[in-house]
Coordinates of C-alpha atoms and ligand atoms in Angstrom, one line a residue:
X29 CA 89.2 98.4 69.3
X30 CA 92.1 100.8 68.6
X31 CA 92.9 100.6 72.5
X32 CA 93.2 97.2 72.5
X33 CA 95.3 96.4 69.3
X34 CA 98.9 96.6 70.4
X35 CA 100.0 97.6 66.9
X36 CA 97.9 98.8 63.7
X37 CA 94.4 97.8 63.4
X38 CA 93.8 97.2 59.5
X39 CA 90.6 99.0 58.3
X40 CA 89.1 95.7 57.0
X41 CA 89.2 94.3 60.5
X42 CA 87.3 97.0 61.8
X43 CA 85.0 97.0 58.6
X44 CA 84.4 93.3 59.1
X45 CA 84.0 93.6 63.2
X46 CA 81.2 96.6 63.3
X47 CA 79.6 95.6 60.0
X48 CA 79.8 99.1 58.5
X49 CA 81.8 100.5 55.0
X50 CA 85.1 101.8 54.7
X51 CA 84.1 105.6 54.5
X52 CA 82.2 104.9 57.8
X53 CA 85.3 104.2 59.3
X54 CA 87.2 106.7 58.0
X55 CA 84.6 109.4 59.2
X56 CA 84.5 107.6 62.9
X57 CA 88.7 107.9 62.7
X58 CA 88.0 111.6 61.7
X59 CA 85.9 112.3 64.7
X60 CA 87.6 111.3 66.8
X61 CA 90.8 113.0 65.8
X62 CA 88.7 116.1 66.5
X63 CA 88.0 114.9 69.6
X64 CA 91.8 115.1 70.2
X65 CA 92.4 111.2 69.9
X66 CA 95.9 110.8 68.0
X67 CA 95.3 108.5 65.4
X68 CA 98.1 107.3 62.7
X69 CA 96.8 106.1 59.5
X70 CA 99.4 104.2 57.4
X71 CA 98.3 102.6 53.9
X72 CA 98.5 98.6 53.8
X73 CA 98.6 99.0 57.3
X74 CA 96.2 100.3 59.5
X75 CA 94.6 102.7 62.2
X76 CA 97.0 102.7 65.6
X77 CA 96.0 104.8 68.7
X78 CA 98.5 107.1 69.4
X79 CA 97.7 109.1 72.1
X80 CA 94.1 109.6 74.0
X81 CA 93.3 112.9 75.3
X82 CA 91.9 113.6 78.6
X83 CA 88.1 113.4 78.0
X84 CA 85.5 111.9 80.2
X85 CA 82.6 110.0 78.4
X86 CA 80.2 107.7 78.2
X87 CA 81.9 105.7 75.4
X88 CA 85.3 105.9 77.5
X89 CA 83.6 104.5 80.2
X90 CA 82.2 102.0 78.3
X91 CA 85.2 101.2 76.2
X92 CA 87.3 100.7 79.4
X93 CA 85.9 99.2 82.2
X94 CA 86.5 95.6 82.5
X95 CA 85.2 94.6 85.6
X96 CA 82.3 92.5 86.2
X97 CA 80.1 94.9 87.6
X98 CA 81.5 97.8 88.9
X99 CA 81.2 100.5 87.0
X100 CA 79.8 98.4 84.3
X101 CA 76.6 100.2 84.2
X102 CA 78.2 103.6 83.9
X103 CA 76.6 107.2 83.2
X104 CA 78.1 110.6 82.3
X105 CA 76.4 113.6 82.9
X106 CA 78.4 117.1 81.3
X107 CA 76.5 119.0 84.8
X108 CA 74.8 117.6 87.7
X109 CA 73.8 119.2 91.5
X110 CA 76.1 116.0 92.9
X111 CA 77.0 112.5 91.9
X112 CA 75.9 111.0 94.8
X113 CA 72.4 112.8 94.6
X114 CA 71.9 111.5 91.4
X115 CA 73.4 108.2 92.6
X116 CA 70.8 108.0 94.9
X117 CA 68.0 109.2 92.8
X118 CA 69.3 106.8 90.4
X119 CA 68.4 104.1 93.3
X120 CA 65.3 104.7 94.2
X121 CA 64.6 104.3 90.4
X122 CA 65.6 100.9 90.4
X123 CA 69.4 101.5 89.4
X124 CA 71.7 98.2 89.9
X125 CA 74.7 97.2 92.1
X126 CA 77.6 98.4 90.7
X127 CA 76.3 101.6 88.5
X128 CA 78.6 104.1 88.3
X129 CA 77.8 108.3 88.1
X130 CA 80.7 110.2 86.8
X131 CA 79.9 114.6 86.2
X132 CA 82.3 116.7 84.2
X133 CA 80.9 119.5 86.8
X134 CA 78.8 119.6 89.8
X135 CA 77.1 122.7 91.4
X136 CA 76.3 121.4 94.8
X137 CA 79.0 118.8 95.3
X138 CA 78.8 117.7 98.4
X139 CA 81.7 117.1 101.0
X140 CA 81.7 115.1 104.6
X141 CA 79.9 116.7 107.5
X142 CA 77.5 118.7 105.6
X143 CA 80.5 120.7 103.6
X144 CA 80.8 121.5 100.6
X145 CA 83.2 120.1 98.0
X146 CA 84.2 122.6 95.3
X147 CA 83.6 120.7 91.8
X148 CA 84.9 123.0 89.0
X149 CA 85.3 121.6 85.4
X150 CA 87.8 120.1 84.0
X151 CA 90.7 118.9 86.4
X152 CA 88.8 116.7 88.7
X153 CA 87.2 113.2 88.7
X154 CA 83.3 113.8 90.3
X155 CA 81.8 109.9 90.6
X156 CA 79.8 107.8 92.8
X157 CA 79.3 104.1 93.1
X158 CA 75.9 102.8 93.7
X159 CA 75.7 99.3 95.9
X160 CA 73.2 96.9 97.3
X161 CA 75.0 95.2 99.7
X162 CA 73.8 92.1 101.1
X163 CA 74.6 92.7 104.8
X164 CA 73.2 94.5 107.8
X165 CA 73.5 98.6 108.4
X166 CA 76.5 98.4 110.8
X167 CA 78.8 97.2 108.6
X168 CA 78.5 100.2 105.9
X169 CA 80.8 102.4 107.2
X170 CA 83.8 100.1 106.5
X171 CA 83.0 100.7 103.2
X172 CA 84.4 103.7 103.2
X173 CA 87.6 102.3 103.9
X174 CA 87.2 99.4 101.4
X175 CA 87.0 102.3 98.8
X176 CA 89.8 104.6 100.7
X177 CA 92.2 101.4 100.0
X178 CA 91.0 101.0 96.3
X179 CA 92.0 104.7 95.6
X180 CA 95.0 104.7 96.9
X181 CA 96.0 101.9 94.7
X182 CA 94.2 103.3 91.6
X183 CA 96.0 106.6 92.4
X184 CA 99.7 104.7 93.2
X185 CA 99.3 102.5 89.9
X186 CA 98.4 105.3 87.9
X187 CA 100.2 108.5 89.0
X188 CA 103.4 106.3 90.1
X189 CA 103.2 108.7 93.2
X190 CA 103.1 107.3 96.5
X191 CA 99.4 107.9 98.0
X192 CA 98.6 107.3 101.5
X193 CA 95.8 107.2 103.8
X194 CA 94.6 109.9 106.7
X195 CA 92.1 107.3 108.7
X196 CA 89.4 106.7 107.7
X197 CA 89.3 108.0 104.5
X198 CA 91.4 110.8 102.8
X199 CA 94.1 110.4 100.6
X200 CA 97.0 111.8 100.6
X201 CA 100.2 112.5 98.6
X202 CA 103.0 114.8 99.7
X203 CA 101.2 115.6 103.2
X204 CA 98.2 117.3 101.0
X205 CA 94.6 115.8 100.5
X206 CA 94.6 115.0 96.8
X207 CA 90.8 112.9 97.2
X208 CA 87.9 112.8 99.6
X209 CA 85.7 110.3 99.9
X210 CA 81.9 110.3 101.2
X211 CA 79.5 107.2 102.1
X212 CA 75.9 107.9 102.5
X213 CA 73.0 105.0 102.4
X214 CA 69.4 104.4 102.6
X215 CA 68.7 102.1 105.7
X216 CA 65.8 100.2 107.9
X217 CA 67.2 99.6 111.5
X218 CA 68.4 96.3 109.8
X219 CA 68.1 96.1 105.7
X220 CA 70.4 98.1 103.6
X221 CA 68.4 100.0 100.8
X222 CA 71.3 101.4 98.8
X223 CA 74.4 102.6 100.0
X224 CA 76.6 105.4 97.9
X225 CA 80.1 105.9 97.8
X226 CA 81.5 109.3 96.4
X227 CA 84.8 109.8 95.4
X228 CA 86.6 112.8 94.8
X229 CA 90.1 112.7 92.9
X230 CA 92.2 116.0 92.6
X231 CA 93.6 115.5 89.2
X232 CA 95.3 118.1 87.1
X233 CA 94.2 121.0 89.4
X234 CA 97.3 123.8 89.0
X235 CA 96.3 125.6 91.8
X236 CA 93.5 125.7 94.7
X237 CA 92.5 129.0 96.6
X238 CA 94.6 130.3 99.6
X239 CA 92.4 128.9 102.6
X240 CA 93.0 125.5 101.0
X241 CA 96.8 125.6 99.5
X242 CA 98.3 124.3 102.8
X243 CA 96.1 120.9 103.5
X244 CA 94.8 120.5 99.3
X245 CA 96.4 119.0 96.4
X246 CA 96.6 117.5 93.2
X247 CA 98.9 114.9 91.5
X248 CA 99.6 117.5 88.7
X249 CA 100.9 119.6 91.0
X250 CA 103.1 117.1 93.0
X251 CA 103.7 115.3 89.8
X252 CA 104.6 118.3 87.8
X253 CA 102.6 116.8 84.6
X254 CA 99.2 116.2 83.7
X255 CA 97.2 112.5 83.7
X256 CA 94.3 111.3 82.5
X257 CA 91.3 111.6 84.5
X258 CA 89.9 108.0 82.7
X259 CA 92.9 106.4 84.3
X260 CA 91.5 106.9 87.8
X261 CA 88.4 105.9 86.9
X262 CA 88.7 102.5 85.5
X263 CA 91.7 101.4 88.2
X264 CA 89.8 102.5 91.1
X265 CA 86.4 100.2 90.0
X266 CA 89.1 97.4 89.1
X267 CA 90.6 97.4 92.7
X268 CA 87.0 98.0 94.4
X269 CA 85.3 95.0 92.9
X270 CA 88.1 93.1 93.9
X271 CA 88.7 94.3 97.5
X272 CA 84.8 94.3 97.8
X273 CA 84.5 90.9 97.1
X274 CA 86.9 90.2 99.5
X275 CA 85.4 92.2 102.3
X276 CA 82.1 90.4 101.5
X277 CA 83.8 86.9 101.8
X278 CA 85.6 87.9 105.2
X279 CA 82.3 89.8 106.3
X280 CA 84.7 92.5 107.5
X281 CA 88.5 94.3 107.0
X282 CA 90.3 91.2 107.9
X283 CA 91.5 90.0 104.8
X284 CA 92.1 93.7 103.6
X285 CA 93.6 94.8 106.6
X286 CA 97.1 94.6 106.1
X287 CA 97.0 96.0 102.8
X288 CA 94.9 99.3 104.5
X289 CA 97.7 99.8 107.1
X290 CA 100.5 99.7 104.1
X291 CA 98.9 102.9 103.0
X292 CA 98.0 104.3 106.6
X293 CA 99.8 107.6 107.0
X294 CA 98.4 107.7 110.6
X295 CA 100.3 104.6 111.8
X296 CA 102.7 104.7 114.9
X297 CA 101.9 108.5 113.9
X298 CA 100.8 110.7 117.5
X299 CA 98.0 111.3 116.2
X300 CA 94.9 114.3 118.5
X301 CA 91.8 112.2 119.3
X302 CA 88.7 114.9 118.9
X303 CA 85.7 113.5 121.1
X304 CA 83.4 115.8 122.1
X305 CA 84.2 116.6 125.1
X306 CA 87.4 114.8 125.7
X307 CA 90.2 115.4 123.5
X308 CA 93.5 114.0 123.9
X309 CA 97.0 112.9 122.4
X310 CA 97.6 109.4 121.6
X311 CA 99.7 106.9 118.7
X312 CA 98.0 105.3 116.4
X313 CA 99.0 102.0 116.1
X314 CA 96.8 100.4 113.1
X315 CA 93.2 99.3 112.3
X316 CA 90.6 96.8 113.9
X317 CA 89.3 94.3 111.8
X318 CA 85.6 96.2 111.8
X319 CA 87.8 99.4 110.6
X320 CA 88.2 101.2 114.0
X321 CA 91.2 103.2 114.4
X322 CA 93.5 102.0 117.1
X323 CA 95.0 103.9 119.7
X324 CA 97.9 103.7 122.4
X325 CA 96.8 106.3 125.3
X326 CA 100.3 107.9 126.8
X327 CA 99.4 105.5 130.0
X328 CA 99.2 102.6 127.6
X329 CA 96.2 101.9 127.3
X330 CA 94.8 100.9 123.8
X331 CA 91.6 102.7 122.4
X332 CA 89.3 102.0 119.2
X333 CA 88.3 105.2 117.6
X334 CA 85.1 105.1 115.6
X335 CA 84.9 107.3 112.6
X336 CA 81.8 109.3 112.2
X337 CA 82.3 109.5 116.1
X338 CA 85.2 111.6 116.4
X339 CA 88.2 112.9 114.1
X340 CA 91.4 112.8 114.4
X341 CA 94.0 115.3 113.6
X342 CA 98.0 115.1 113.1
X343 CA 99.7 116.6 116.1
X344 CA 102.2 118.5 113.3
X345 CA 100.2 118.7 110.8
X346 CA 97.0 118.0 108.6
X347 CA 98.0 114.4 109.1
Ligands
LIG411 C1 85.2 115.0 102.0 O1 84.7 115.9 102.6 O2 86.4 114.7 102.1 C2 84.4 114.1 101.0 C3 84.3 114.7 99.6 C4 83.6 113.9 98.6 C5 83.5 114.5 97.3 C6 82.9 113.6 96.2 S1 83.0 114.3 94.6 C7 81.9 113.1 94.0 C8 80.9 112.8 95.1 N1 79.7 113.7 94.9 C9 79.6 114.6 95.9 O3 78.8 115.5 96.0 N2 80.6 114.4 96.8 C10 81.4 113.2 96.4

């Protein structure tokens, strides 16, 4: 309620609203404070919310999230072995479209291509989106990309630093990877069980070990200041449900294309194609409507590279 009053938020309002006494309210306000929530109480006036702290939780999630149902259904757990394990154990219990698993820590976080992902507590954002999607199993990886687009406006909107994409799926601010993103699902050759989405935001990190320095980052450190982890959270299921829903209505990138390739770090980028057994040098000019990334050969002939397939790698760089 406090978050959503622009000015001071009388105690008889909230009284009246939640149906409790006075002194119940004045005990919430004082939990909260220790929390670290800023609260200003002013006689004849009011509670106002001053300043929120950076704290990940289930009443946060709750509190924020106004989509229709992503993220709705929304769970935080203080430890877990990986968001998308859970995710997925969730499923199989029944767990709806749309329900979100955020961790404060996780001690087997799990990275593309059977690597790891180093999940420390505190600085990051650990969370995984559960959906049922109504359509066949070839379609699932361009869900990666729906979700690669809906983090790099999240990240953009809420960091007010510019975030790019590294095809399909990283993002990237300053030339660093500041989020990874990992898809797995539960198939029959043509029925969808569950599919997960994992996301992995960088957040107030202040430093990340040697090996990593030169391709990792975090928006603290290009940023300079801290953010709030909640921030992330709640923009990235905004812009998901809505580029979702317009991936589902196109039955493919089409209608989210152009938006992608605004954020595509790769584009008109030479760009080293990694196939097994045939690499080579090419420009990327842009994506297919089925997410493929497309490439001009130096003889000018134009490629689709499949993710999952092959990888490809910045001629000067990590991008
Ligand atoms: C990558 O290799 O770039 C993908 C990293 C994905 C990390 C996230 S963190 C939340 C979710 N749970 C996991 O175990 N992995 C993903």
């Amino acid at each position: 309620m406090l978050r959503e009053q622009a000015g001071y938020l009388s105690g008889q309002q909230i009284c009246e609203r939640l149906e409790v006494s006075r002194t119940a309210v004045w005990k919430a306000v004082n939990s909260l404070r220790k929390d670290g929530y800023e609260i200003e109480a002013v006689q004849n006036k009011g509670y106002r919310l001053l300043a929120a702290p950076d704290i990940i939780s289930e009443e946060e999630l709750r509190s924020r999230m106004k989509t229709k149902w992503a993220g709705r259904q929304a769970v935080y757990l203080e430890e877990v072995d990986s968001t998308n394990t859970e995710a997925k154990r969730r499923a199989e219990a029944g767990a709806p479209h749309g329900c979100l698993i955020v961790a404060g820590k996780q001690n087997a976080g799990k990275g593309r291509r059977g690597r790891g992902w180093s999940s420390p507590v505190g600085d990051c954002v650990y969370m995984s989106l559960l959906l049922r999607p109504p359509f066949a199993p070839d379609k699932a990886p361009m869900l990666t990309l729906v979700m690669a687009l809906s983090g790099a406006q999240a990240v953009e909107e809420a960091s007010g630093l510019s975030c790019g994409i590294k095809w399909p799926n990283d993002l990237v601010v300053n030339g660093k990877k500041m989020c990874g993103i990992l898809t797995e699902m539960s198939t029959e050759v043509d029925y969808i069980h569950h599919v997960v989405i994992g996301v992995g935001y960088n957040v107030n990190n202040s430093s990340f070990p040697k090996e990593l320095e030169d391709m990792a980052t975090s928006l603290a450190i290009e940023a300079g200041r801290r953010f709030c982890r909640m921030d992330f959270i709640e923009r990235t299921m905004f812009y998901f449900e809505k580029n979702y829903e317009n991936f589902l209505e196109a039955g493919d990138m089409s209608a989210l294309r152009e938006m992608y390739e605004g954020f595509l770090l790769n584009k008109d980028r030479a760009v080293r194609v990694l196939e097994p057994g045939n690499e080579y040098e090419a420009v990327a000019r842009g994506i297919t409507a089925t997410g493929e990334l497309l490439v001009e050969k130096e003889n000018g002939e134009s490629v689709r590279v499949y993710a999952g397939e092959v990888s490809v790698r910045g001629i000067y760089g990590y991008v």
